[in-house]
Coordinates of C-alpha atoms and ligand atoms in Angstrom, one line a residue:
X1 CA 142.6 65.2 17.4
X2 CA 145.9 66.7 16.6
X3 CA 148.1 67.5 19.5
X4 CA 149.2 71.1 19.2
X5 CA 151.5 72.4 22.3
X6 CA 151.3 75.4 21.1
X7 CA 148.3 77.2 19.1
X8 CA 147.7 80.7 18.2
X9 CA 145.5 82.3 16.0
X10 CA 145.9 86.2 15.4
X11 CA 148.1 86.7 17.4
X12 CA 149.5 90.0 17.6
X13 CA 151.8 92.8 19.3
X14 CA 151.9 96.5 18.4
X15 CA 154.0 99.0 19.8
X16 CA 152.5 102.0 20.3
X17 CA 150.4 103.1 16.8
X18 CA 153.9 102.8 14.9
X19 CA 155.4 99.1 15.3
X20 CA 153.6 95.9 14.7
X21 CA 155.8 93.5 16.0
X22 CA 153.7 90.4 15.6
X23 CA 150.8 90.7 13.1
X24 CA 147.9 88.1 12.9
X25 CA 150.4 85.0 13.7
X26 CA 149.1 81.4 13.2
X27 CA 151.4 79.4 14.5
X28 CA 150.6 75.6 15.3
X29 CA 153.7 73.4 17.0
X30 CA 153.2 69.8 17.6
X31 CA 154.0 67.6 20.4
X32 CA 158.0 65.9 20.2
X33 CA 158.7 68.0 17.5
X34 CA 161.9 70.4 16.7
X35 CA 160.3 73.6 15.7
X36 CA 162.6 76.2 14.2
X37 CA 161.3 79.4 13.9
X38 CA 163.4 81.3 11.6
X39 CA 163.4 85.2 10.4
X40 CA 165.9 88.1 10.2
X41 CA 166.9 90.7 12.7
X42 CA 163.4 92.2 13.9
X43 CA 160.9 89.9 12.5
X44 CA 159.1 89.5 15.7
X45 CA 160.5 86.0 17.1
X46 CA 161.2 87.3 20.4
X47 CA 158.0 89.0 20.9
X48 CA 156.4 86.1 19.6
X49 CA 158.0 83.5 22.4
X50 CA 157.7 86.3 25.2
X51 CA 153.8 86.1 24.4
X52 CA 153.9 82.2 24.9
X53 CA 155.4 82.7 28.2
X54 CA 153.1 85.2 29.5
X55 CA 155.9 87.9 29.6
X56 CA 154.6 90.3 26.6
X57 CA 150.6 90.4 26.5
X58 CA 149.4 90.1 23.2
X59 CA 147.2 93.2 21.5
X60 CA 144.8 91.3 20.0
X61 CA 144.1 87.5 19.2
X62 CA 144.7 84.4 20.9
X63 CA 147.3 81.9 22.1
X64 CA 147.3 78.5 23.9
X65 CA 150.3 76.9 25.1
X66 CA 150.0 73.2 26.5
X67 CA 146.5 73.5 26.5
X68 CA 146.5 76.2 28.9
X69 CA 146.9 80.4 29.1
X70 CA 149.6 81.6 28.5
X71 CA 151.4 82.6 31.7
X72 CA 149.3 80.3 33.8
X73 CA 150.8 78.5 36.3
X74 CA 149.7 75.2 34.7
X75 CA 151.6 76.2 31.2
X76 CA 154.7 77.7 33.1
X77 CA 155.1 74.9 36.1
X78 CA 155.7 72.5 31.9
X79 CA 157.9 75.2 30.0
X80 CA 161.5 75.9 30.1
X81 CA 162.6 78.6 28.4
X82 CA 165.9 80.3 27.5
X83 CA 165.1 83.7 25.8
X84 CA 167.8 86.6 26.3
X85 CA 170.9 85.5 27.6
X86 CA 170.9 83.6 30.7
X87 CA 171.9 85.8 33.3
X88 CA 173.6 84.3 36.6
X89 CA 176.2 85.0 39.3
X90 CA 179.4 85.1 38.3
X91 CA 181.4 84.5 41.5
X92 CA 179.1 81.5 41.9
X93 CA 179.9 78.1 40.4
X94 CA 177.5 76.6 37.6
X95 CA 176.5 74.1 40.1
X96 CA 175.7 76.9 42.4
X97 CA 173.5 78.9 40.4
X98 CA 171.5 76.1 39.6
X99 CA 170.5 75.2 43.2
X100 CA 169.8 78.8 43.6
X101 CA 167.6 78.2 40.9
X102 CA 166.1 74.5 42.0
X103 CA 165.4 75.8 45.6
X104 CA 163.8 79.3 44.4
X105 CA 161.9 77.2 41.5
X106 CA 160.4 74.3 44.0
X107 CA 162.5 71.7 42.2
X108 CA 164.4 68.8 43.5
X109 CA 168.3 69.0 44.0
X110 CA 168.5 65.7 42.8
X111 CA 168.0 67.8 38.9
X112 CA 171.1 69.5 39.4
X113 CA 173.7 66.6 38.1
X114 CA 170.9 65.3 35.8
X115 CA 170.7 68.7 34.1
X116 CA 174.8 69.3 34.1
X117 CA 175.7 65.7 32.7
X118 CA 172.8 66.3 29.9
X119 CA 174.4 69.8 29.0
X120 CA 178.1 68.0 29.2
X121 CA 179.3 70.6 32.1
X122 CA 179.6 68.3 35.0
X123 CA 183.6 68.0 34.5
X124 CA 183.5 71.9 35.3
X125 CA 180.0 72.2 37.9
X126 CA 182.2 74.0 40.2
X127 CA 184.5 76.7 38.8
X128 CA 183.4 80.1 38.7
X129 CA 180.6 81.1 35.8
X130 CA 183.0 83.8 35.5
X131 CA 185.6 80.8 34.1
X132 CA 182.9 79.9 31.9
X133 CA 183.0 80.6 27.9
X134 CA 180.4 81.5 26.4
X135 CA 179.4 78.1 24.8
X136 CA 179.7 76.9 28.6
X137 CA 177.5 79.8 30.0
X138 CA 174.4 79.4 27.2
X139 CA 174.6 75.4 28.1
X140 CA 174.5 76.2 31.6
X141 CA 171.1 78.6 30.2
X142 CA 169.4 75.2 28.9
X143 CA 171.0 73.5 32.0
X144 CA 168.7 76.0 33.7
X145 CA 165.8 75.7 31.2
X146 CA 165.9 72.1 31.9
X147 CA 165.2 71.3 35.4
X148 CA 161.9 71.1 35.6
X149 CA 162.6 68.3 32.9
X150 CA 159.7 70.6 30.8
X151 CA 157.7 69.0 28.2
X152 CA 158.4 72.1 26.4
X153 CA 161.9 73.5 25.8
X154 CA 161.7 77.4 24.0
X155 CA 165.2 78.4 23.3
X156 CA 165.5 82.0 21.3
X157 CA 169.1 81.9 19.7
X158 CA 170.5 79.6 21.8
X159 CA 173.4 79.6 19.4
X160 CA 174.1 83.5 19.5
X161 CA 177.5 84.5 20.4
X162 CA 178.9 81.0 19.4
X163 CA 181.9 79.9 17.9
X164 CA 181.4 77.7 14.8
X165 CA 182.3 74.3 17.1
X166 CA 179.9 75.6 19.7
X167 CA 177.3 76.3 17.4
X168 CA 177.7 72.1 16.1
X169 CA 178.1 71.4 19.5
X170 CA 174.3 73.2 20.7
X171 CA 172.8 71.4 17.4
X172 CA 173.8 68.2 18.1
X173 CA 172.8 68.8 22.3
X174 CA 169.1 70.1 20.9
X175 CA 168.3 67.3 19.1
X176 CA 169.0 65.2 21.9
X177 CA 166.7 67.5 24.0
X178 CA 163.9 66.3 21.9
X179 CA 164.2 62.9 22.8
X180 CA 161.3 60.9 25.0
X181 CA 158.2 63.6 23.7
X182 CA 160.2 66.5 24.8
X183 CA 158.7 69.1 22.3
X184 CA 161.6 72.2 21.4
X185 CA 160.9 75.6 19.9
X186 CA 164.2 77.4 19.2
X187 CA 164.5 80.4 17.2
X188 CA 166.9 81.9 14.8
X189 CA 167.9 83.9 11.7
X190 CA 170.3 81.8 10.8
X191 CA 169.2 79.2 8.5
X192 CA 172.0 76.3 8.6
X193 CA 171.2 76.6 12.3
X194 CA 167.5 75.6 11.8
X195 CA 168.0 73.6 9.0
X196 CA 170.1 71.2 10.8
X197 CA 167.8 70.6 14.0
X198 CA 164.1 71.4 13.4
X199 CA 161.6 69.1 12.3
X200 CA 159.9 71.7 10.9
X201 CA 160.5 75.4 10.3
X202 CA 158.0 78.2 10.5
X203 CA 159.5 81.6 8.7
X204 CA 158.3 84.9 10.0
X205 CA 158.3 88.3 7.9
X206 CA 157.3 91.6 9.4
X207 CA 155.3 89.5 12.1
X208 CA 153.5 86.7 10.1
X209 CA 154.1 83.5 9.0
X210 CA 155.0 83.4 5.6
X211 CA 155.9 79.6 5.1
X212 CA 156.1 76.7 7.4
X213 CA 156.9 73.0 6.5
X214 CA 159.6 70.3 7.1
X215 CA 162.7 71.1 5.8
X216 CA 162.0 69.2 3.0
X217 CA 158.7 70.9 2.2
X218 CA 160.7 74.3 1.8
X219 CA 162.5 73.7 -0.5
X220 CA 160.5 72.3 -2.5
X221 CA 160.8 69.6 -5.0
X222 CA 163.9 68.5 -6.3
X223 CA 163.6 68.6 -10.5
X224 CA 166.5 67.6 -13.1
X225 CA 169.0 70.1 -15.2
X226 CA 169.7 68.9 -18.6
X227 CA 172.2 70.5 -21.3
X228 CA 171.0 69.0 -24.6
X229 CA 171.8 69.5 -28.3
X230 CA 169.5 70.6 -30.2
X231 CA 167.8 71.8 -26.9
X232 CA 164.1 72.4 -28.8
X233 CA 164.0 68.8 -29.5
X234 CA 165.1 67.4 -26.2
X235 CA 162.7 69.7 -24.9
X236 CA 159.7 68.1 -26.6
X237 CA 160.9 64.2 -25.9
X238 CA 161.1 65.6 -22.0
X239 CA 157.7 66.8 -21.9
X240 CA 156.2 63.6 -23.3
X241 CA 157.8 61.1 -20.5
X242 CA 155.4 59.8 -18.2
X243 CA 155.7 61.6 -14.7
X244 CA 157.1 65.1 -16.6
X245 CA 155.4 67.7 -15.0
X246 CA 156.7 70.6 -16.7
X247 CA 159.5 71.6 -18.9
X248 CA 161.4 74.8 -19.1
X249 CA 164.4 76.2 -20.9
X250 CA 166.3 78.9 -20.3
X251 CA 170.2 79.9 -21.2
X252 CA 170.7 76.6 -23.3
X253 CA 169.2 74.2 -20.6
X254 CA 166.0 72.6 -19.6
X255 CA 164.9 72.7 -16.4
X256 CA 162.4 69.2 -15.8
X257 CA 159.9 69.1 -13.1
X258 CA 160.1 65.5 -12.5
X259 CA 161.0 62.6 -9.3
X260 CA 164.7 62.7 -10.0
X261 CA 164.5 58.8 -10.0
X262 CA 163.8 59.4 -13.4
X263 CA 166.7 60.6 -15.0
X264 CA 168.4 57.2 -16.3
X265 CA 165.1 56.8 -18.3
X266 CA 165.2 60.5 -19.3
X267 CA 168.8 59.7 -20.2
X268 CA 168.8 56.9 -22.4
X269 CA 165.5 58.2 -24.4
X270 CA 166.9 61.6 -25.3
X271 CA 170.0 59.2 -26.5
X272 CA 168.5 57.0 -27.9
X273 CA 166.8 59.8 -30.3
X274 CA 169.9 61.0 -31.1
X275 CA 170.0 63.8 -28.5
X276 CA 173.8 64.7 -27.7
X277 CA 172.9 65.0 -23.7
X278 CA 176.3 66.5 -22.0
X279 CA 175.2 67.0 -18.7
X280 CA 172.0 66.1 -16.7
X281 CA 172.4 66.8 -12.6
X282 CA 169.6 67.5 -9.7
X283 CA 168.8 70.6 -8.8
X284 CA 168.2 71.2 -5.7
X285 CA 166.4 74.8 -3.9
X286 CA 168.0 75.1 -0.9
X287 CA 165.9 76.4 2.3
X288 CA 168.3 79.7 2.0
X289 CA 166.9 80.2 -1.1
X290 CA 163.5 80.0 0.0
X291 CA 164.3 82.0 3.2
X292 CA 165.7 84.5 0.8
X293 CA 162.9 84.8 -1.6
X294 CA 160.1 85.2 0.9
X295 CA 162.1 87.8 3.1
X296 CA 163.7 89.4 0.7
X297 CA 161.1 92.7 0.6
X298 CA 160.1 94.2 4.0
X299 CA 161.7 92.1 6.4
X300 CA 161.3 95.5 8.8
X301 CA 158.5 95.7 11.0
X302 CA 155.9 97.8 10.1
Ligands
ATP1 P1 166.0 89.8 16.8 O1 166.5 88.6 16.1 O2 166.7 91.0 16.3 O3 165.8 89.7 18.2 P2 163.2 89.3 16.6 O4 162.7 88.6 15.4 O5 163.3 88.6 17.8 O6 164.5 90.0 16.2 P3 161.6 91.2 18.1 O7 162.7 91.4 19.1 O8 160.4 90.4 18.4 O9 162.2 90.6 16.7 O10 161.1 92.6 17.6 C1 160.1 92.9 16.6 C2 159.9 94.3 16.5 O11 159.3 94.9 17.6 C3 161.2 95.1 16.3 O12 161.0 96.2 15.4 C4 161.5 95.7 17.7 O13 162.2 96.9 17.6 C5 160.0 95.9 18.2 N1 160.0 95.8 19.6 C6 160.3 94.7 20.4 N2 160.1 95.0 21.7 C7 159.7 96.3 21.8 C8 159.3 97.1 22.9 N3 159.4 96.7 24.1 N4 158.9 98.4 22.5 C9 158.9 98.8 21.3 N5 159.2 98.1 20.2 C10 159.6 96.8 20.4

């Protein structure tokens, strides 16, 4: 049996007759995982995590989050979430607002330091949020999300409004989060961002799912580049090496679908034939590529 944390099938959201926010989502996260959900400005990814909470209730289809409802006491009493930016008092120290927090949430004050050493923010637990920068207050969000130590961290744009070094700083902290079977969803439309952390990567479009794979997975194979005089004849030597998949050529090079362990051998045959080879690199799609490609046309809802 495969341990999904979360599972929907057909999941959707309209908005009145006009807006389909999330349209017939299938979206399957596994346990201790980094999931990155990625899309551009209104592809639904909000919606989508409000749903799993039990904030926004779906139009039509079906959703399961830890096995339960989503909303249910028994799903919610597991999840932390950050989604929208973290609001709290700002006259009140960090440390403050999270016993505020603890004691209205039924959790033990003992979390507090836990949560603020994991988040790095003990050093400044009791200055004013109102000191805070805005790297501090969104750790202080997860800080938050955190202390109910939740199986299940959902964190939409937890790097929004960063700097650059707070943006490395939040990937580095959300892979740690996912540590000891902690399972992480985070979303973003920034791919570096999800590249970095997730495990996988899901990419929404107008409300569906459009790809979803490891990193790897998305972008694809890696295949061979080769300049080569006379190309034709280079061309035909490619395509009859074992493990050649497919040969193409365009503007005086051959692309070579092929493991890229491979190219010493491809090398030293074309050669050895008397092939003048002058240059032979791995090409590589990136995940912004593929992101590109698949959102490129109607990434507005409908
Ligand atoms: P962003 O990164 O900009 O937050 P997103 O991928 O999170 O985008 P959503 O916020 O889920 O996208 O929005 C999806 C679509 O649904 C958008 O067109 C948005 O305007 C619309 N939408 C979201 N909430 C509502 C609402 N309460 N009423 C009407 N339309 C809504």
């Amino acid at each position: 049996m495969t341990d999904h944390v979360i599972e929907t099938r057909d999941l959707t959201k309209r908005y009145g007759d006009a807006v389909v926010a999330v349209d017939g989502l299938e979206l399957r996260v596994q346990r201790g995982e980094v999931y990155g959900f990625l899309g551009p400005n209104g592809a639904g990814k909000t919606t989508t995590l409000r749903m799993l909470l039990g904030l926004v209730r779906p139009t039509s289809g079906h959703a399961s989050v830890l096995g339960a409802a989503p909303g249910s006491s028994h799903a919610l009493s597991r999840i932390g979430a950050m989604v929208e930016a973290p609001a709290f008092y700002p006259y009140l120290s960090g440390r403050d607002n999270l016993t505020v927090l603890a004691r209205h949430g039924g959790v033990g004050e003992e979390r507090i330091a836990i949560v603020l050493a994991a988040v790095g923010l003990s050093d400044r637990a009791t200055d004013r949020i109102a000191t805070y920068s805005m790297g501090m207050k969104q750790r202080l969000g997860v800080a938050a999300a955190l202390l109910k130590d939740p199986e299940l961290l959902i964190l939409d744009e937890p790097t929004n409004g960063l700097d650059p070094a707070g943006m490395a700083e939040m990937r580095e902290f959300i892979r740690s989060l996912a540590q000891g079977g902690r399972t992480v969803v985070l979303s973003s439309h920034l791919m570096g961002e999800i590249e970095q952390v997730s495990d996988r990567v899901g990419i929404i479009r107008a409300g569906s799912l459009v790809a979803e794979g490891t990193v790897e997975e998305l972008r694809g194979r890696a295949g061979l580049r080769v300049r080569a005089e006379p190309l034709p004849e280079a061309a035909r030597l490619v395509a009859a090496l074992p493990g050649v998949e497919a040969v193409t050529s365009a503007g005086g090079l051959l692309d070579v679908t092929v493991d890229t362990a491979r190219a010493p051998a491809i090398n030293r045959v074309l050669v050895e034939a008397g092939v003048a080879v002058s240059e032979l690199y791995l090409q590589k799609t990136s995940l912004e590529d593929v992101f590109l490609e698949l959102t490129a046309n109607g990434d507005q809802p409908r």
